[in-house]
mmCIF file of C-alpha atoms in Angstrom:
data_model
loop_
_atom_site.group_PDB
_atom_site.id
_atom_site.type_symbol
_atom_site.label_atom_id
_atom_site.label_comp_id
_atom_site.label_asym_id
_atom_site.label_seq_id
_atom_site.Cartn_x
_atom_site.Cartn_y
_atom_site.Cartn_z
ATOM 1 C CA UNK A 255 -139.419 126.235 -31.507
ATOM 2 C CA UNK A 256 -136.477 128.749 -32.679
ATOM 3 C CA UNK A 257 -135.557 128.422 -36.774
ATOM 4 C CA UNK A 258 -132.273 130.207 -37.293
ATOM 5 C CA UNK A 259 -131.426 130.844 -40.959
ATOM 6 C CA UNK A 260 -127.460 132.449 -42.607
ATOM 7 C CA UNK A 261 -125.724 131.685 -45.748
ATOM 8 C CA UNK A 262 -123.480 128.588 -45.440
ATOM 9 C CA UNK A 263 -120.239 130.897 -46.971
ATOM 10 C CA UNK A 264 -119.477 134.317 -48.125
ATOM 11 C CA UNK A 265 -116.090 135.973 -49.896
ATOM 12 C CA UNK A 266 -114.793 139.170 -49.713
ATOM 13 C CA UNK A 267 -111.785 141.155 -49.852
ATOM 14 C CA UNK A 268 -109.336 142.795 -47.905
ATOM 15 C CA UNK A 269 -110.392 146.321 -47.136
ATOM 16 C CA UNK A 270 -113.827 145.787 -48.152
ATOM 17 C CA UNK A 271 -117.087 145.283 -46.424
ATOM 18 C CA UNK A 272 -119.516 142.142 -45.779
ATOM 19 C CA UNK A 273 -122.448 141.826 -44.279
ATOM 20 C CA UNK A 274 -123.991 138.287 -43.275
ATOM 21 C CA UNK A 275 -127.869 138.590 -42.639
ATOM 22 C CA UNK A 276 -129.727 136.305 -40.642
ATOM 23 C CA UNK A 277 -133.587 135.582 -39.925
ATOM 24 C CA UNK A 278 -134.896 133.859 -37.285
ATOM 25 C CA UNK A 279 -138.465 132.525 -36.062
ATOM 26 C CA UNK A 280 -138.593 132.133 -32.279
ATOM 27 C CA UNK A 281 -141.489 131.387 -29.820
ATOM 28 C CA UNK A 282 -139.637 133.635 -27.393
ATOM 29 C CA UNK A 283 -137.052 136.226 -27.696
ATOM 30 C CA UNK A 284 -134.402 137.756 -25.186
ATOM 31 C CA UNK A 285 -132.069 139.251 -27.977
ATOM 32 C CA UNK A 286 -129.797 138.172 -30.572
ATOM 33 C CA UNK A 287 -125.983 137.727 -30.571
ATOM 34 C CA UNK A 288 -123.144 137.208 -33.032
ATOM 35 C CA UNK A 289 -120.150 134.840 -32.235
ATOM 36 C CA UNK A 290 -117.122 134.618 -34.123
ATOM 37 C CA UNK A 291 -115.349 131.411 -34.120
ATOM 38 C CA UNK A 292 -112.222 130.029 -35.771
ATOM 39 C CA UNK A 293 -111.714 126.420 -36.686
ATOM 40 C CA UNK A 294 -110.868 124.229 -33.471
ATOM 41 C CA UNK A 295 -112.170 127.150 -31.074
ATOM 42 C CA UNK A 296 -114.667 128.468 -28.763
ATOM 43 C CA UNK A 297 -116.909 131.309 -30.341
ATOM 44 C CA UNK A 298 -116.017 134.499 -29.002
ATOM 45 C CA UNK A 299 -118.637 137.401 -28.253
ATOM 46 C CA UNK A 300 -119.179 139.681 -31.263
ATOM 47 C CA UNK A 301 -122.170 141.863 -30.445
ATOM 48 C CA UNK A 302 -126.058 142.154 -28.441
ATOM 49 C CA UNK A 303 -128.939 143.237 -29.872
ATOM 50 C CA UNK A 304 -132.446 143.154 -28.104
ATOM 51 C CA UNK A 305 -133.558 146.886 -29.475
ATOM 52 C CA UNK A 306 -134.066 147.810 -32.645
ATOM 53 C CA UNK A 307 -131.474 149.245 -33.796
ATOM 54 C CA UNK A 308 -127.884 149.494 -35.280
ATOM 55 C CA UNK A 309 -124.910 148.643 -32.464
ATOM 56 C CA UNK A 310 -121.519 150.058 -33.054
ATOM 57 C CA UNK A 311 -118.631 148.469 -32.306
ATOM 58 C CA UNK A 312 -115.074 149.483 -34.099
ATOM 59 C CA UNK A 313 -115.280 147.720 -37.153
ATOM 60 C CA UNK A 314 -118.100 145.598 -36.344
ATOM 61 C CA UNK A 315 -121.748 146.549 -36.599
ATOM 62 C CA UNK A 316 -124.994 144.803 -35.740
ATOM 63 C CA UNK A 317 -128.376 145.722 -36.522
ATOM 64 C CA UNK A 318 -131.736 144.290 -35.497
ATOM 65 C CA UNK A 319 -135.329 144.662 -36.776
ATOM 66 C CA UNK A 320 -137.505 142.496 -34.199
ATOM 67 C CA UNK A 321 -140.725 142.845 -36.232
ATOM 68 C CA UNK A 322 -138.886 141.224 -39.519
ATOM 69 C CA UNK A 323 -137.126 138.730 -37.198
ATOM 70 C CA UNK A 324 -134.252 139.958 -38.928
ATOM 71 C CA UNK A 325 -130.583 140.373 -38.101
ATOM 72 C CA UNK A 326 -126.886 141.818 -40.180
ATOM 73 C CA UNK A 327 -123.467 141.560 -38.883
ATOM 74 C CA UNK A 328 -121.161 144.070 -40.619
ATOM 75 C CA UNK A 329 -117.793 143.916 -41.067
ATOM 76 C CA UNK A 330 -115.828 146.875 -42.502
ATOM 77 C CA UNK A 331 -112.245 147.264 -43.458
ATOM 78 C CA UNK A 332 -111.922 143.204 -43.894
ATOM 79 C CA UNK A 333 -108.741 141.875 -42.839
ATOM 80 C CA UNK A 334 -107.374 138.278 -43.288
ATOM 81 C CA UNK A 335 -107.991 137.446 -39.783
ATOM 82 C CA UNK A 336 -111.686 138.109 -40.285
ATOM 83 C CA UNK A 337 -111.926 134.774 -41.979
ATOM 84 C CA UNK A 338 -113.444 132.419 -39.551
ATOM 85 C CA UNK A 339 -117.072 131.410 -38.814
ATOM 86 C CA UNK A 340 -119.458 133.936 -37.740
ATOM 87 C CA UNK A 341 -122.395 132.537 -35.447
ATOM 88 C CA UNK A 342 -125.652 134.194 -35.262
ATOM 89 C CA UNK A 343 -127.113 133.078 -32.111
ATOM 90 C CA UNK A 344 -131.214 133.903 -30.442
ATOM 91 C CA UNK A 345 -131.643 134.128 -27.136
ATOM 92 C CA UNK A 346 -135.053 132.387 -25.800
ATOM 93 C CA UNK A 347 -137.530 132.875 -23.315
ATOM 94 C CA UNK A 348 -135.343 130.913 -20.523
ATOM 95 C CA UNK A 349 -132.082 132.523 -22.326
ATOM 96 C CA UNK A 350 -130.636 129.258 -24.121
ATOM 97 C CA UNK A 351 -128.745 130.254 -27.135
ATOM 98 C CA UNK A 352 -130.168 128.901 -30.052
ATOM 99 C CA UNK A 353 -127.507 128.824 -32.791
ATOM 100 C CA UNK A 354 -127.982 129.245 -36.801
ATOM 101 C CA UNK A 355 -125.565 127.152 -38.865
ATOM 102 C CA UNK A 356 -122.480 129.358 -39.127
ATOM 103 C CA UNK A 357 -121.664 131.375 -42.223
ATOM 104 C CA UNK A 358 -118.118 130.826 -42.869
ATOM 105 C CA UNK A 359 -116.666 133.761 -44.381
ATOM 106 C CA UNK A 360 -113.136 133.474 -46.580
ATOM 107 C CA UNK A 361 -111.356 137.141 -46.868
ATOM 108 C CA UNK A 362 -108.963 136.956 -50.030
ATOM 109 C CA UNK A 363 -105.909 139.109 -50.510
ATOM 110 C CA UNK B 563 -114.866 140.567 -20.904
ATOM 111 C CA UNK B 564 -115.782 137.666 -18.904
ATOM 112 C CA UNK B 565 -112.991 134.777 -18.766
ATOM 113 C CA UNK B 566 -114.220 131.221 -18.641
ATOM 114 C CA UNK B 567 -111.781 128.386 -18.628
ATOM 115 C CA UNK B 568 -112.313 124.622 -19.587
ATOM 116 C CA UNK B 569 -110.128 121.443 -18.546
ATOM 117 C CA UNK B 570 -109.360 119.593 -19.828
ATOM 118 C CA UNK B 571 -108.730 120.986 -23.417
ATOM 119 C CA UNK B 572 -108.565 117.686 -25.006
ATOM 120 C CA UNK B 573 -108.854 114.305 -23.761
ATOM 121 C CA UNK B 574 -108.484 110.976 -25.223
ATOM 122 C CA UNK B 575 -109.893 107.682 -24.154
ATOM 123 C CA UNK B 576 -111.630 104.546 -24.237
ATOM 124 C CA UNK B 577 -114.784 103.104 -24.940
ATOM 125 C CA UNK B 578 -116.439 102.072 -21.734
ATOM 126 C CA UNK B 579 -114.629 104.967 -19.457
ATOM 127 C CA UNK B 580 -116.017 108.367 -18.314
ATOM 128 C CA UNK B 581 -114.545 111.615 -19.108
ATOM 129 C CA UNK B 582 -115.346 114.706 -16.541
ATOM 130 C CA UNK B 583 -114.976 118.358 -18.069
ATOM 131 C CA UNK B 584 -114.626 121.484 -15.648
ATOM 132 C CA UNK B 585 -115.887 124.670 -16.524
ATOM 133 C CA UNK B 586 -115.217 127.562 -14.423
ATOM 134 C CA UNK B 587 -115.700 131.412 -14.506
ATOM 135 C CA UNK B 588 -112.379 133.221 -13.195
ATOM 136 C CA UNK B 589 -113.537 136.466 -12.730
ATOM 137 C CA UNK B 590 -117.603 136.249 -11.829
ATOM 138 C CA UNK B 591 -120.117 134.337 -10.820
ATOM 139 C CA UNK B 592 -122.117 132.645 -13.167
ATOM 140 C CA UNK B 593 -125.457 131.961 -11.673
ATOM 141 C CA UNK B 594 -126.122 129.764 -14.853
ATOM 142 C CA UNK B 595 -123.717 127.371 -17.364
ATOM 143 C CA UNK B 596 -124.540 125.638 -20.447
ATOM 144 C CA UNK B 597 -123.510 122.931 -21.964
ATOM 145 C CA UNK B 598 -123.205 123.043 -25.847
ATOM 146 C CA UNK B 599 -121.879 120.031 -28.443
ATOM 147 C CA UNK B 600 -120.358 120.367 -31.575
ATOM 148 C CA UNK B 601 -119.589 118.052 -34.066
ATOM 149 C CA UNK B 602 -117.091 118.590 -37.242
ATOM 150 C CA UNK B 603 -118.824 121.688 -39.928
ATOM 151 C CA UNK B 604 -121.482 121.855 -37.482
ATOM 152 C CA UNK B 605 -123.169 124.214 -35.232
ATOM 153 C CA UNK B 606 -123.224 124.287 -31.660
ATOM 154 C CA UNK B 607 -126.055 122.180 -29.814
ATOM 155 C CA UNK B 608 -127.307 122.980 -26.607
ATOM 156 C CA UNK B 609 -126.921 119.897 -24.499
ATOM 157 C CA UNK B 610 -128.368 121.174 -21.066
ATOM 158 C CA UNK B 611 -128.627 124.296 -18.587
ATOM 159 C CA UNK B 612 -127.084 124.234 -15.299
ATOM 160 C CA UNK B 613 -128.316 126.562 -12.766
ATOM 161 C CA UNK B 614 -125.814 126.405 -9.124
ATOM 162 C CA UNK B 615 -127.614 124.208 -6.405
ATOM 163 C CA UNK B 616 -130.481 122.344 -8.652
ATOM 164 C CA UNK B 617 -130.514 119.596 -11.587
ATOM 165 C CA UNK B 618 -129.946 120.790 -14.548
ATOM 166 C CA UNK B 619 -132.435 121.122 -17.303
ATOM 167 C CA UNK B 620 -131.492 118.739 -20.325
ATOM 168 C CA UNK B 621 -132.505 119.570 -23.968
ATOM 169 C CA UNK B 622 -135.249 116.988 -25.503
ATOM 170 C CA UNK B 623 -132.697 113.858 -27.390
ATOM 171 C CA UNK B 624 -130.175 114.367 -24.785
ATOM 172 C CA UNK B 625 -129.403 111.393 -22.055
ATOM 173 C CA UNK B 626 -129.654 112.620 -18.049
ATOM 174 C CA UNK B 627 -127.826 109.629 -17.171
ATOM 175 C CA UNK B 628 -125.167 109.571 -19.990
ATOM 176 C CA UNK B 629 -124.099 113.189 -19.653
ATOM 177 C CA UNK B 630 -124.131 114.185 -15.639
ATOM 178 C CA UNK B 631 -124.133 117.895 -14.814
ATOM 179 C CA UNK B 632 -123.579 119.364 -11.309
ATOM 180 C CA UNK B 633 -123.023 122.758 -10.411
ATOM 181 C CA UNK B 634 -122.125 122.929 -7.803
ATOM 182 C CA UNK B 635 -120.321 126.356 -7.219
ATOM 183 C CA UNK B 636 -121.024 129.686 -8.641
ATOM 184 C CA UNK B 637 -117.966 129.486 -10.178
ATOM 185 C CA UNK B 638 -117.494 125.674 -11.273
ATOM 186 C CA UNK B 639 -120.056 123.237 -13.639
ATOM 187 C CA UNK B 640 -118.442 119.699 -14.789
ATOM 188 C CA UNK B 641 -119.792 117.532 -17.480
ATOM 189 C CA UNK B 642 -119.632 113.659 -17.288
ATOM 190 C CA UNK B 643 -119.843 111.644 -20.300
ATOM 191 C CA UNK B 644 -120.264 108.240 -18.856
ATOM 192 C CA UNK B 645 -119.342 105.279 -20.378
ATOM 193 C CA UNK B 646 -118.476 107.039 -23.441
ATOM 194 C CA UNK B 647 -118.460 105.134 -27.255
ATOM 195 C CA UNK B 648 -117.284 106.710 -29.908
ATOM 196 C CA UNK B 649 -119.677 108.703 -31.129
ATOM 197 C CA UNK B 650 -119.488 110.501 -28.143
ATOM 198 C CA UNK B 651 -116.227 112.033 -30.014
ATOM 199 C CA UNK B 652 -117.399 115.711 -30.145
ATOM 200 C CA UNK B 653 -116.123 119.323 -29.217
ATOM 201 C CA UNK B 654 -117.667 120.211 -25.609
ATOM 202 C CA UNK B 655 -118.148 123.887 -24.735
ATOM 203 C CA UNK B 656 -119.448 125.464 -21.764
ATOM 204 C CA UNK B 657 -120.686 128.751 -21.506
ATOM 205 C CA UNK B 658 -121.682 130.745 -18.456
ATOM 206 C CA UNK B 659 -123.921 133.870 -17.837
ATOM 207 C CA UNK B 660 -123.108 135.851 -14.762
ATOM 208 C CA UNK B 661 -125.447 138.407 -12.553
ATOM 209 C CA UNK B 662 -124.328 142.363 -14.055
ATOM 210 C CA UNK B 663 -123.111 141.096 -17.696
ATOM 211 C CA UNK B 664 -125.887 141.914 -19.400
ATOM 212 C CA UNK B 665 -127.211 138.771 -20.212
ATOM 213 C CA UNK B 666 -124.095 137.567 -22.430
ATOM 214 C CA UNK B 667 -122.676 134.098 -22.453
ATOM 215 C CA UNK B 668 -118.835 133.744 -22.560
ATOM 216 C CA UNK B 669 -117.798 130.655 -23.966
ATOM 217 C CA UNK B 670 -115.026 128.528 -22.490
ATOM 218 C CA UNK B 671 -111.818 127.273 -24.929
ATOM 219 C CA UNK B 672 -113.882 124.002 -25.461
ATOM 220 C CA UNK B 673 -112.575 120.437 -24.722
ATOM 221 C CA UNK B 674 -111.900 117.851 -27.666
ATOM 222 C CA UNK B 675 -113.118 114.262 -26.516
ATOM 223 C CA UNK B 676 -112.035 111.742 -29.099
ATOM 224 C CA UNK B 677 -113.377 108.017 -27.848
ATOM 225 C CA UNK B 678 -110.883 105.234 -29.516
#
């Protein structure tokens, strides 16, 4: 079975940077993914990870360590719209997204 | 990236009726569609996989014959909630995964069923 663990919330503020961690225990593994999604909405694609490895992308980063089963999502120059739920999300064996819980993340002013 | 649309976007009704939910990929062809669930401060539940031209593959807890699935496009999945109650009341999204986008699901706006 897939276990999916991520803090419930998080604070930060504006300008600064955050980074939400998440572990995972899968019996297969076709590479990890990051949704963010506000309240009321569809999550919408963040970043993919299936190497080891740090991804770039603007101000979002993802990194991956397969042999921890560990992931980080990080967000740099925080602004308010960053606050929303952030999904971390493993792919399995047949590809169905198994989602953690959601850390909801609350950027003050 | 990918654009996947969902109608309706929110549907009210009652107990007894069936509710059908369209999901469609605009812009490619999504070989397979899921089907998630999410209820309020919760995390999205996969319901079932839909692959164009066979049944779909349903998640273990989830009813066949409550929630029908056919894809039957490349570009088109619906979801039937039949005879819904009102604990069907949930947030339906649909996802697809097309041939050349490297494995990544696009998520469609989501539909709101509330059962009265």
């Amino acid at each position: 079975g897939q276990n999916i663990d991520q803090p419930t919330e998080m604070t930060a503020t504006e300008g600064a940077i955050v980074q939400i961690n998440c572990t995972y225990q899968t019996s297969g593994f076709n590479g990890l993914f990051w949704y963010q999604q506000h309240a009321g909405e569809a999550p919408t694609f963040l970043s993919y990870n299936v190497l080891d490895g740090l991804e770039e992308k603007g101000r979002f980063s993802s990194f991956l360590s397969r042999s921890k089963g560990y992931s980080y999502l990080l967000l740099k120059e925080l602004q308010m719209k960053d606050s929303a739920s952030y999904l971390c999300a493993v792919s399995g064996s047949a590809r169905q997204l198994t989602f953690g819980s959601g850390t909801q993340l609350t950027v003050l002013p | 990236g990918a654009v996947v649309s969902q109608h309706p976007s929110r549907v009210i009704c009652k107990s007894g009726t069936s509710v059908k939910i369209e999901c469609r990929s605009l812009d490619f062809q999504a070989t397979t569609m899921f089907w998630y669930r999410q209820f309020p401060k919760q995390s999205l539940m996969l319901m079932a996989t839909s692959n164009e031209g066979s049944k779909a593959t349903y998640e273990q807890g989830v009813e066949k014959d409550k929630f029908l699935i056919n894809h039957a496009s490349l570009t088109l999945s619906t979801l039937t909630v039949t005879s819904a109650h009102p604990e069907d009341s949930s947030f339906y999204i649909c996802s697809a995964e097309g041939q050349g986008v490297t494995d990544t699901q696009y998520f469609g706006p989501g539909t709101r069923l509330t059962v009265l």
